[in-house]
PDB file of C-alpha atoms in Angstrom:
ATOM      1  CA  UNK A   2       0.000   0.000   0.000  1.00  0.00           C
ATOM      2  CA  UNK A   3       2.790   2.121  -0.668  1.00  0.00           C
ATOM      3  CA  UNK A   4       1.249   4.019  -3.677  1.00  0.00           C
ATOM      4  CA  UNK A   5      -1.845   5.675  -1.586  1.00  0.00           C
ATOM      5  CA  UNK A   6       0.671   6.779   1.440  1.00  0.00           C
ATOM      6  CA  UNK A   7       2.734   8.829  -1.751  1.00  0.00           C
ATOM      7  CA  UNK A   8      -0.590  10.038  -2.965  1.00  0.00           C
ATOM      8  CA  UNK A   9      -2.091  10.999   0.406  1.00  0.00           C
ATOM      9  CA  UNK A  10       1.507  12.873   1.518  1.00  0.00           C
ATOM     10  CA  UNK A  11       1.720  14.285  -1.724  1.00  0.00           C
ATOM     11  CA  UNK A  12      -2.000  15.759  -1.460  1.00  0.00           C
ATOM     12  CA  UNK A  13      -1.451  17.095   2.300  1.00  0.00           C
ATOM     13  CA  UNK A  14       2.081  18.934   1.107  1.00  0.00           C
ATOM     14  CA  UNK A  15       0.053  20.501  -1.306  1.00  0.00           C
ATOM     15  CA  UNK A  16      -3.083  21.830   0.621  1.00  0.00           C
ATOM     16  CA  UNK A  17      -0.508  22.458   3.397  1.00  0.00           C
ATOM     17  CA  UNK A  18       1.357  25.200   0.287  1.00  0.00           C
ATOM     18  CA  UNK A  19      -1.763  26.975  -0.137  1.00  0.00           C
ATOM     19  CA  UNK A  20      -2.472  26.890   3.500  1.00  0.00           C
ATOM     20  CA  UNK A  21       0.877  29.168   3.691  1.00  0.00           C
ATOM     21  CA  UNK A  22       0.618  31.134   0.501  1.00  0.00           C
ATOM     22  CA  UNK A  23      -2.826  32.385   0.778  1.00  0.00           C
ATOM     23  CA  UNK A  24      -2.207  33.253   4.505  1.00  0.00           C
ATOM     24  CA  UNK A  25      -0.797  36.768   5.150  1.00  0.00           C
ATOM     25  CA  UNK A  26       2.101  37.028   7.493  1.00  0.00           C
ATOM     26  CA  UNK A  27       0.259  37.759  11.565  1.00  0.00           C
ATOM     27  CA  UNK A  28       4.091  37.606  12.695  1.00  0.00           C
ATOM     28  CA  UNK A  29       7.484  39.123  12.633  1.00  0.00           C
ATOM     29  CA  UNK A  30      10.704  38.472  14.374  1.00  0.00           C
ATOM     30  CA  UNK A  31      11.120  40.158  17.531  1.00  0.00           C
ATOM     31  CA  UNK A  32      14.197  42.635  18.637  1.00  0.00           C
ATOM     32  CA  UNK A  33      14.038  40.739  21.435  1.00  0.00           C
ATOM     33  CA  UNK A  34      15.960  37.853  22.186  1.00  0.00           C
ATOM     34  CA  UNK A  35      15.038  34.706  21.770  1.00  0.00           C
ATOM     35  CA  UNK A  36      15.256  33.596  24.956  1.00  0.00           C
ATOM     36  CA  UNK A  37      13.165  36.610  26.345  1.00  0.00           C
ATOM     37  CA  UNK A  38      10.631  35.991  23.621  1.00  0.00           C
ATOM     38  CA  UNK A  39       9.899  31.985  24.961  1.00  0.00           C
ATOM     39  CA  UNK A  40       9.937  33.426  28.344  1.00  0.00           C
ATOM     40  CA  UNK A  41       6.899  35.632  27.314  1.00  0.00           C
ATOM     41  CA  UNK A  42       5.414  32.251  25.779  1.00  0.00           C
ATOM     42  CA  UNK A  43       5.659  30.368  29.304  1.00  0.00           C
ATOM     43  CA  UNK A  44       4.448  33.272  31.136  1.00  0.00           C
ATOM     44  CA  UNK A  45       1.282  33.301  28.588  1.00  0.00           C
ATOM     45  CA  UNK A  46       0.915  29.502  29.227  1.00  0.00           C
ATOM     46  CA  UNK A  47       0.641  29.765  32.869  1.00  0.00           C
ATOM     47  CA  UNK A  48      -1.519  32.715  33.529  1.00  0.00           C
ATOM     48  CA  UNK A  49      -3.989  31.639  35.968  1.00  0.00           C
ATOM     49  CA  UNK A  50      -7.261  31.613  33.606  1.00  0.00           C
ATOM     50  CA  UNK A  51      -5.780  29.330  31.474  1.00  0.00           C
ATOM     51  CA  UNK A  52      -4.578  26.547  34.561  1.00  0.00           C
ATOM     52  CA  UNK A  53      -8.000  27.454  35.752  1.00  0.00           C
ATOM     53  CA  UNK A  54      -9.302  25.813  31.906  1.00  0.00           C
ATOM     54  CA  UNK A  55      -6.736  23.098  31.964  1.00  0.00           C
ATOM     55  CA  UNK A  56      -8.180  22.126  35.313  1.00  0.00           C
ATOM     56  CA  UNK A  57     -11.528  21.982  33.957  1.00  0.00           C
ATOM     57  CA  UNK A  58     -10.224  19.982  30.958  1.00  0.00           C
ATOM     58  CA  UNK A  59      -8.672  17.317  32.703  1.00  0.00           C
ATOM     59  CA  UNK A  60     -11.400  16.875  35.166  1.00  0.00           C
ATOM     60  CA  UNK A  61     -13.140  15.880  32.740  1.00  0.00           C
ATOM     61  CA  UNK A  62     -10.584  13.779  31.085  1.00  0.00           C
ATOM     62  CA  UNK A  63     -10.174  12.063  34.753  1.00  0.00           C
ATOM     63  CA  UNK A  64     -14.072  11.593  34.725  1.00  0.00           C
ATOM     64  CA  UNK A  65     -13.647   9.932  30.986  1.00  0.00           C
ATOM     65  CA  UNK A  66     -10.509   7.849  31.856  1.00  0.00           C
ATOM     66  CA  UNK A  67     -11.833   6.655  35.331  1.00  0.00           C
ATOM     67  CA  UNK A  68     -15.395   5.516  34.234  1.00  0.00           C
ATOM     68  CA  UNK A  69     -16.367   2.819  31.548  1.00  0.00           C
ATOM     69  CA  UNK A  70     -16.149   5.489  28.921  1.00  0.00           C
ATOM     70  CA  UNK A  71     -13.137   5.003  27.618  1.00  0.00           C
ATOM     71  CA  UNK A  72     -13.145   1.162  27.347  1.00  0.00           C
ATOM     72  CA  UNK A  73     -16.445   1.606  26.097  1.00  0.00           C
ATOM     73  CA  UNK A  74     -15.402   4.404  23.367  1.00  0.00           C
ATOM     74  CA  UNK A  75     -12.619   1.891  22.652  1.00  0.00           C
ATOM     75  CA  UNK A  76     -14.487  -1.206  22.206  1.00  0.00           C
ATOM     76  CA  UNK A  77     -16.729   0.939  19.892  1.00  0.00           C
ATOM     77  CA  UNK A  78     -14.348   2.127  18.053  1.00  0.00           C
ATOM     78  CA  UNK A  79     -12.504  -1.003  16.928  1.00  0.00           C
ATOM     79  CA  UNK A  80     -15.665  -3.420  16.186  1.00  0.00           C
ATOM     80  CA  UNK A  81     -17.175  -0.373  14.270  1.00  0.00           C
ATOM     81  CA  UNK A  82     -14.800   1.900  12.841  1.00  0.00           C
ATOM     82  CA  UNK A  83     -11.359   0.407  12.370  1.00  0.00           C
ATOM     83  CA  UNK A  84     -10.831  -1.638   9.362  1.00  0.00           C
ATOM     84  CA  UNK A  85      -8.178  -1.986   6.234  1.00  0.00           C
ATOM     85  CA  UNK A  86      -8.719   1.360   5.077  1.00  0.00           C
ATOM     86  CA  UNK A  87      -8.530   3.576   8.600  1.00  0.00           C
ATOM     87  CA  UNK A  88      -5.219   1.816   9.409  1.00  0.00           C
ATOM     88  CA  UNK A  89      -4.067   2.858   6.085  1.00  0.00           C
ATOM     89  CA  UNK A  90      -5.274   6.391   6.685  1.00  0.00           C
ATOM     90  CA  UNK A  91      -4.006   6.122  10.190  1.00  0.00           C
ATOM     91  CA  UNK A  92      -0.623   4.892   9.166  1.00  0.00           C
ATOM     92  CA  UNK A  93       0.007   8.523   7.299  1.00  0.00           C
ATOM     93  CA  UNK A  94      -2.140  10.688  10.231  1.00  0.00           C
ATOM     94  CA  UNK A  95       0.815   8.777  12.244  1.00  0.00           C
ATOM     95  CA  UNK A  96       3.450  10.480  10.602  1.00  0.00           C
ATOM     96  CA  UNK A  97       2.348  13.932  11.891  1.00  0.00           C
ATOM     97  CA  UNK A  98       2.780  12.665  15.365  1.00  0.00           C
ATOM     98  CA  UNK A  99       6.606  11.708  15.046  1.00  0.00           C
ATOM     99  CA  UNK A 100       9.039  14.056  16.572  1.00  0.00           C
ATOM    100  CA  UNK A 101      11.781  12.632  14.734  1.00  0.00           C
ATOM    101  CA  UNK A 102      10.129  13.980  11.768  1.00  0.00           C
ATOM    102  CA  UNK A 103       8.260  17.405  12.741  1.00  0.00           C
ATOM    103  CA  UNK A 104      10.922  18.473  14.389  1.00  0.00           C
ATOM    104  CA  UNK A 105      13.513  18.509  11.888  1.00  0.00           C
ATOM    105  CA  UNK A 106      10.632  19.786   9.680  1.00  0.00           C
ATOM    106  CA  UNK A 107       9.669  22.620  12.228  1.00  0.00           C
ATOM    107  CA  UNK A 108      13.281  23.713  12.267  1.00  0.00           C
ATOM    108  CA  UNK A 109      13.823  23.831   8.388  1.00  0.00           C
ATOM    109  CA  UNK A 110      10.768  26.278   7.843  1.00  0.00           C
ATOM    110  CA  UNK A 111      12.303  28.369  10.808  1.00  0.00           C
ATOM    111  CA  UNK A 112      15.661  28.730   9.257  1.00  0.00           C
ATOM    112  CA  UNK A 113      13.682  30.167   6.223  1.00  0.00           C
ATOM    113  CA  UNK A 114      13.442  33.455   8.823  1.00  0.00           C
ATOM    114  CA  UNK A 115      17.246  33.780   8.507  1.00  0.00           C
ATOM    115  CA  UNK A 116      17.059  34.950   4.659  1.00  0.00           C
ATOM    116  CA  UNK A 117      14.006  36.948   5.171  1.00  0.00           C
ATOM    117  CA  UNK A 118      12.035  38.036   8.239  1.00  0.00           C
ATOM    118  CA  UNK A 119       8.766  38.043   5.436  1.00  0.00           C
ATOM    119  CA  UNK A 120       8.653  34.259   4.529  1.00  0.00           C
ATOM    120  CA  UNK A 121       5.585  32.315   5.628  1.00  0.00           C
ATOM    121  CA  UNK A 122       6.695  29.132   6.106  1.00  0.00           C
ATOM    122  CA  UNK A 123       9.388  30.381   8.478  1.00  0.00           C
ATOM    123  CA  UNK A 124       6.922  31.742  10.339  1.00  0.00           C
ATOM    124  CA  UNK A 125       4.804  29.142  10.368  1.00  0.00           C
ATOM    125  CA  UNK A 126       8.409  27.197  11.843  1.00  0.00           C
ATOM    126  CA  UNK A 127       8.687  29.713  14.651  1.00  0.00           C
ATOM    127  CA  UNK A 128       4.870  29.694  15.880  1.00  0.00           C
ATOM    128  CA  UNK A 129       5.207  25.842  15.897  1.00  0.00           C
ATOM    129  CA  UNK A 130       9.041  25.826  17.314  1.00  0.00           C
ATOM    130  CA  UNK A 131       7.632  27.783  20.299  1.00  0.00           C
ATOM    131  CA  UNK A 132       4.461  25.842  20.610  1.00  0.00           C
ATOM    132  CA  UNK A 133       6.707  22.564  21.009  1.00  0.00           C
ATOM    133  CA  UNK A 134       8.936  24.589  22.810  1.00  0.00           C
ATOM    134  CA  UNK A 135       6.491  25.943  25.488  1.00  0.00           C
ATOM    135  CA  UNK A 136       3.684  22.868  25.494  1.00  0.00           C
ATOM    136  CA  UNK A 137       6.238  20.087  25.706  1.00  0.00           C
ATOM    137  CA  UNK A 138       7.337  20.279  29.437  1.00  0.00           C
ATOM    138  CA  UNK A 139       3.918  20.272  30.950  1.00  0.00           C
ATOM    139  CA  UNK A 140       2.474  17.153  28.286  1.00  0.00           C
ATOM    140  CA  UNK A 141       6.105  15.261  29.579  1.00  0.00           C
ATOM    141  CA  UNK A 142       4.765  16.045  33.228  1.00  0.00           C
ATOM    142  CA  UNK A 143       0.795  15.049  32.824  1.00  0.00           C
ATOM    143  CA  UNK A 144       2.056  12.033  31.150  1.00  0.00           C
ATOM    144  CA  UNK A 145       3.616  10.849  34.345  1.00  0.00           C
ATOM    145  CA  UNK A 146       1.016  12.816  37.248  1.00  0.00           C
ATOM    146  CA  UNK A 147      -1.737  10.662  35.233  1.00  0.00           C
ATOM    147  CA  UNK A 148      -0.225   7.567  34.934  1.00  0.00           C
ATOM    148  CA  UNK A 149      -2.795   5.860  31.792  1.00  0.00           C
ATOM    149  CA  UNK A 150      -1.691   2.813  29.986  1.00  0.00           C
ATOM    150  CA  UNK A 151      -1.882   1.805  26.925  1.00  0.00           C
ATOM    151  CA  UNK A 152      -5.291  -0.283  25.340  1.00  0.00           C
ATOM    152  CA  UNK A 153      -3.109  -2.397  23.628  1.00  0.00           C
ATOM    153  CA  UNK A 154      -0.884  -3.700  26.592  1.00  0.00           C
ATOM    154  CA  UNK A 155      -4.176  -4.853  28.316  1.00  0.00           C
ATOM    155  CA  UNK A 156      -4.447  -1.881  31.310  1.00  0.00           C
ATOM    156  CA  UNK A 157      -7.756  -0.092  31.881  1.00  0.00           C
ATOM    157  CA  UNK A 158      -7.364   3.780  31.518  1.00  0.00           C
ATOM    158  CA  UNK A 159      -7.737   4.793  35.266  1.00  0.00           C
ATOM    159  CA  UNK A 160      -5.440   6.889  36.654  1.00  0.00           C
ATOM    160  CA  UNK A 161      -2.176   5.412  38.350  1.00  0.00           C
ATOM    161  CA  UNK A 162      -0.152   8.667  38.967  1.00  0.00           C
ATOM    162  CA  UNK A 163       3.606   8.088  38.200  1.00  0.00           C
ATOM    163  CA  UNK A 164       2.604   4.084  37.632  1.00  0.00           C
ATOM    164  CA  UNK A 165       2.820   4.799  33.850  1.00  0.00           C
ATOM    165  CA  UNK A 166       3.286   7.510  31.331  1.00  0.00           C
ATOM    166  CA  UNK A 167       0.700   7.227  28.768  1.00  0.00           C
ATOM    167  CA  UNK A 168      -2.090   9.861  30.436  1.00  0.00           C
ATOM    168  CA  UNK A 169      -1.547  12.009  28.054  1.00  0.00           C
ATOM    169  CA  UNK A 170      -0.948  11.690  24.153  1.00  0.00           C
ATOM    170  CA  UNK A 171       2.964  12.804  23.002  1.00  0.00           C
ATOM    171  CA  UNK A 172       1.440  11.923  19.238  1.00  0.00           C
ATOM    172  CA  UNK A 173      -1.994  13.418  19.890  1.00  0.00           C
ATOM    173  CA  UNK A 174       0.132  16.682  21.275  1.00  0.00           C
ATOM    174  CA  UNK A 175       2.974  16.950  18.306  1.00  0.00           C
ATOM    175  CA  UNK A 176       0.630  15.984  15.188  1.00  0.00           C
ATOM    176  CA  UNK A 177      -2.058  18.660  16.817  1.00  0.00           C
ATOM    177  CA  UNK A 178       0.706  21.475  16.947  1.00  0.00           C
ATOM    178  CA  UNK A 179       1.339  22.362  13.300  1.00  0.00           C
ATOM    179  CA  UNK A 180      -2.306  22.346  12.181  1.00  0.00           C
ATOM    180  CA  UNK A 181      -3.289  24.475  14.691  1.00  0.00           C
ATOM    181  CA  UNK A 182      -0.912  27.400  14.128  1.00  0.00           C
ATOM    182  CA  UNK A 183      -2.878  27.168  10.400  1.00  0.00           C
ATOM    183  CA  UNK A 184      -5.709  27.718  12.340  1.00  0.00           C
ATOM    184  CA  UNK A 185      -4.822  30.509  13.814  1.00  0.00           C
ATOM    185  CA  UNK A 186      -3.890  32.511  10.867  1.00  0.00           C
ATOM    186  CA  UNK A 187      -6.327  34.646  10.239  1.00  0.00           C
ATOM    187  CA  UNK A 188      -6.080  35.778   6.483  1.00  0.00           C
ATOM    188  CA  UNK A 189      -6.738  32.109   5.799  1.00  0.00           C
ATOM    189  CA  UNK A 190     -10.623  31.588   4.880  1.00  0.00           C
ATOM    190  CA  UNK A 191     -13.135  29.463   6.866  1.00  0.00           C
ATOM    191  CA  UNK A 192     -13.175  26.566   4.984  1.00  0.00           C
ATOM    192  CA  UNK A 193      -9.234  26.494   5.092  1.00  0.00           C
ATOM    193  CA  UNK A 194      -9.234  27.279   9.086  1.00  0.00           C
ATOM    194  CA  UNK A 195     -11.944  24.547   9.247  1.00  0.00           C
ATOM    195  CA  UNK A 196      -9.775  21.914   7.416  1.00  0.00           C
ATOM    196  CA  UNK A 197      -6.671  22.675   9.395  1.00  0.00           C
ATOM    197  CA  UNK A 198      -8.545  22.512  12.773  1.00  0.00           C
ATOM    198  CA  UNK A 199      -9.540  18.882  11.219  1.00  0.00           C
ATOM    199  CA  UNK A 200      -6.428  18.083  10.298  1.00  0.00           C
ATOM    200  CA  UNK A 201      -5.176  18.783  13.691  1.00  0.00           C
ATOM    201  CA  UNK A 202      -7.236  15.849  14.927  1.00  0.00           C
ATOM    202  CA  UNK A 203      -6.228  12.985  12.296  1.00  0.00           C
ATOM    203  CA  UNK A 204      -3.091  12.314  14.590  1.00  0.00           C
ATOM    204  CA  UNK A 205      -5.071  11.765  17.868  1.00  0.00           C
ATOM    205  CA  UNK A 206      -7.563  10.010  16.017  1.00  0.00           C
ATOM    206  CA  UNK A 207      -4.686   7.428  14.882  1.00  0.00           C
ATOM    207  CA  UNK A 208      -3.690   6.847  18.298  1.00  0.00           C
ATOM    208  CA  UNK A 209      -7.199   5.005  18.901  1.00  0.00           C
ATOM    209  CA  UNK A 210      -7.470   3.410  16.020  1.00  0.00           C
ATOM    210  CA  UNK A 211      -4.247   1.584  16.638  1.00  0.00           C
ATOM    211  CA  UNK A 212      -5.009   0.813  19.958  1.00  0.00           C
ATOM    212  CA  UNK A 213      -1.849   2.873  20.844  1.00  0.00           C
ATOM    213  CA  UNK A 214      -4.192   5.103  23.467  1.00  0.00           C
ATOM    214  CA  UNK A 215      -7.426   5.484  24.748  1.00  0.00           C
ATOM    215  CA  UNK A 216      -9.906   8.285  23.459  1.00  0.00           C
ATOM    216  CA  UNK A 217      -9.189  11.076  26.762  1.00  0.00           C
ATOM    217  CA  UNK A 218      -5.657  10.755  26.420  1.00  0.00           C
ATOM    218  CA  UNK A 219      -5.740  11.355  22.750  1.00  0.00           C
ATOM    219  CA  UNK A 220      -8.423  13.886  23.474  1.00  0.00           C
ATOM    220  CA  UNK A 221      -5.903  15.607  26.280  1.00  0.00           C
ATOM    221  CA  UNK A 222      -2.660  15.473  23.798  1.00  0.00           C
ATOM    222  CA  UNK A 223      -4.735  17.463  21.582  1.00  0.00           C
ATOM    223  CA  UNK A 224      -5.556  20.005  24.081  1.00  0.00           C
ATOM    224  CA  UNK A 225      -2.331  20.284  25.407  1.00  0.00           C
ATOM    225  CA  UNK A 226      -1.698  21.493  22.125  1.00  0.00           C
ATOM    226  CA  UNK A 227      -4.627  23.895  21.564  1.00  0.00           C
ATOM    227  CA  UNK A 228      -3.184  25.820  25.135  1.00  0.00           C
ATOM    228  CA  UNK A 229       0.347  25.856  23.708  1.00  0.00           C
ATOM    229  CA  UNK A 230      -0.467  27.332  20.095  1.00  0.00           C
ATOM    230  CA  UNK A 231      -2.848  29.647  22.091  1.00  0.00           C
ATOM    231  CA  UNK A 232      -0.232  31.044  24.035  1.00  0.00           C
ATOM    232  CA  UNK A 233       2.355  31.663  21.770  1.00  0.00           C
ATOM    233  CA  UNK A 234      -0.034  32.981  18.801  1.00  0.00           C
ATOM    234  CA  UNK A 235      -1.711  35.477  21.588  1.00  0.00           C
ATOM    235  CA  UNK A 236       1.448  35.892  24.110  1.00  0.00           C
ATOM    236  CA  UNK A 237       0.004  37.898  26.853  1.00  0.00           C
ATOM    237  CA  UNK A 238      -3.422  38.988  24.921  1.00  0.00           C
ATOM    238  CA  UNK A 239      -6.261  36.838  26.931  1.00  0.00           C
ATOM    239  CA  UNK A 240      -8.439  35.443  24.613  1.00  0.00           C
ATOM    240  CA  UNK A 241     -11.655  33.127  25.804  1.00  0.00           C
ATOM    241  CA  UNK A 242     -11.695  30.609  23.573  1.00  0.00           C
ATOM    242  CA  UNK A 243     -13.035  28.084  25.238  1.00  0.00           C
ATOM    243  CA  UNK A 244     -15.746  28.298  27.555  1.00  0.00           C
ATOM    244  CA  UNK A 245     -17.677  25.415  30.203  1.00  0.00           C
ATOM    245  CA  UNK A 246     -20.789  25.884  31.885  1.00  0.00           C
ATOM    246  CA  UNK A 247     -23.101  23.428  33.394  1.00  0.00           C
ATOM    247  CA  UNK A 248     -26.856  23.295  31.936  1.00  0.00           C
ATOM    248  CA  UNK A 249     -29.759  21.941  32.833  1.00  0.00           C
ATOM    249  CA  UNK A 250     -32.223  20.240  30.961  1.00  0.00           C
ATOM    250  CA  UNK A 251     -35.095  17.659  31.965  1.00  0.00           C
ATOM    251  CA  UNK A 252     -34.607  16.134  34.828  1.00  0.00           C
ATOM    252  CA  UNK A 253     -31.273  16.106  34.152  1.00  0.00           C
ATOM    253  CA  UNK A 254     -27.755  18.435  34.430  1.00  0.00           C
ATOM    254  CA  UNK A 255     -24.892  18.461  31.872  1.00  0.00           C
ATOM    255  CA  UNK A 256     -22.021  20.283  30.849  1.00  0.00           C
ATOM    256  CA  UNK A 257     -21.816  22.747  27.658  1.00  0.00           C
ATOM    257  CA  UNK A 258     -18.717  23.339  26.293  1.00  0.00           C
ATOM    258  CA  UNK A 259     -18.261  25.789  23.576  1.00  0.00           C
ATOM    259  CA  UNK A 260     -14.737  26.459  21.309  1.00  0.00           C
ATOM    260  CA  UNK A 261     -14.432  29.598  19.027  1.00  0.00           C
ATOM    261  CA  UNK A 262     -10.905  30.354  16.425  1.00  0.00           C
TER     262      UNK A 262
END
């Protein structure tokens, strides 16, 4: 099946060119140092609001990983959905996820900056860089304070802080990164924002599919994510993306959660 990974890497390159050539440039290189610069990102990333939201999040990823909804969401998932042609699709939405490969990338478009502070793909590189950058300490520390396992090695999802170190998605979290600094372009049109923001699922989604994790650690990998491109695309604006709220309705109560980009 080598032919339809070609095709399908070939297809993404290209949509991922016209992602960066219709966008216009949000960013420029700093007078700042570099250093001082990812300071400002980490400073963004920890405000309080936004520990306050990533509190909220992984409640809720707790309640999902400590209750039958993520074996069930599992079990569902590969009697239903997997078959020949989503590990094929998974396979390439795979690639995303590896930082042996989106690193180097990320770097490459960065060094574009060096020959002119005006070229879209190197900023693209540096938004991403400093999303890694910023986002990758605190995903390498959830992974751990969680302590999830793995479907495929035959562990439930509950919680067994520092037992483990598969809480929290590393693929879900790197493959996520990228497509959501697309997202957050703004000169890029709604159905282009739209795909990204899709896109910026597909590694996540691969991470079930395989078996490799269970749906709220995917789910929190890509989160992680979200907060990190957040708070270097914004650095110190507060912007209130996301918003939870409980509801009632019937006899019953429920939580509404609401995204805007």
């Amino acid at each position: 099946m080598r032919n339809p990974y070609i095709y399908f890497i070939t297809a993404v390159t290209l949509q991922f060119t016209s992602f960066a050539i219709s966008a216009q440039e949000r960013f420029e290189l700093q007078t700042k140092t570099i250093f001082s610069e990812i300071v400002n990102d980490y400073k963004t990333f920890y405000q309080t609001d936004r520990m306050l939201r990533a509190a909220t999040v992984f409640s809720l990823g707790g309640i999902i990983a400590n209750t039958s909804l993520d074996p069930e969401i599992q079990e569902w998932h590969q009697s239903k959905i997997k078959s020949d042609f989503s590990d094929d699709v998974s396979g390439v939405a795979k690639l995303f996820g590896e930082k042996t490969i989106m690193l180097p990338v990320t770097l490459a478009a960065t060094a574009m900056q060096m020959s002119s502070t005006h070229n879209v793909f190197g900023e693209w590189g540096q938004l991403t860089l400093r999303s890694y950058i910023v986002g990758s300490p605190a995903v390498g520390v959830m992974q751990y304070v969680t302590g999830g396992s793995r479907p495929r090695d035959g562990r439930e999802a509950d919680w067994r802080p520092f037992n483990d170190d598969n809480g929290v998605s590393g693929h879900s979290y790197v493959g996520a990164v990228p497509f959501l600094v697309l997202a957050k372009m703004k000169q890029l049109s709604p159905m282009q924002k739209n795909m990204a923001l899709f896109a910026s699922g597909l590694s996540a989604w691969s991470r079930v599919n395989d078996d490799a994790h269970y749906f709220s650690q995917a789910l929190l990998g890509w989160y992680m994510a979200w907060e990190a491109v957040d708070a270097v695309s914004s650095n110190g604006v507060k912007e209130n993306w996301l918003q939870v709220s409980p509801y009632t309705f019937g006899d019953g109560v429920g939580v509404s959660v609401s995204m805007s980009w």
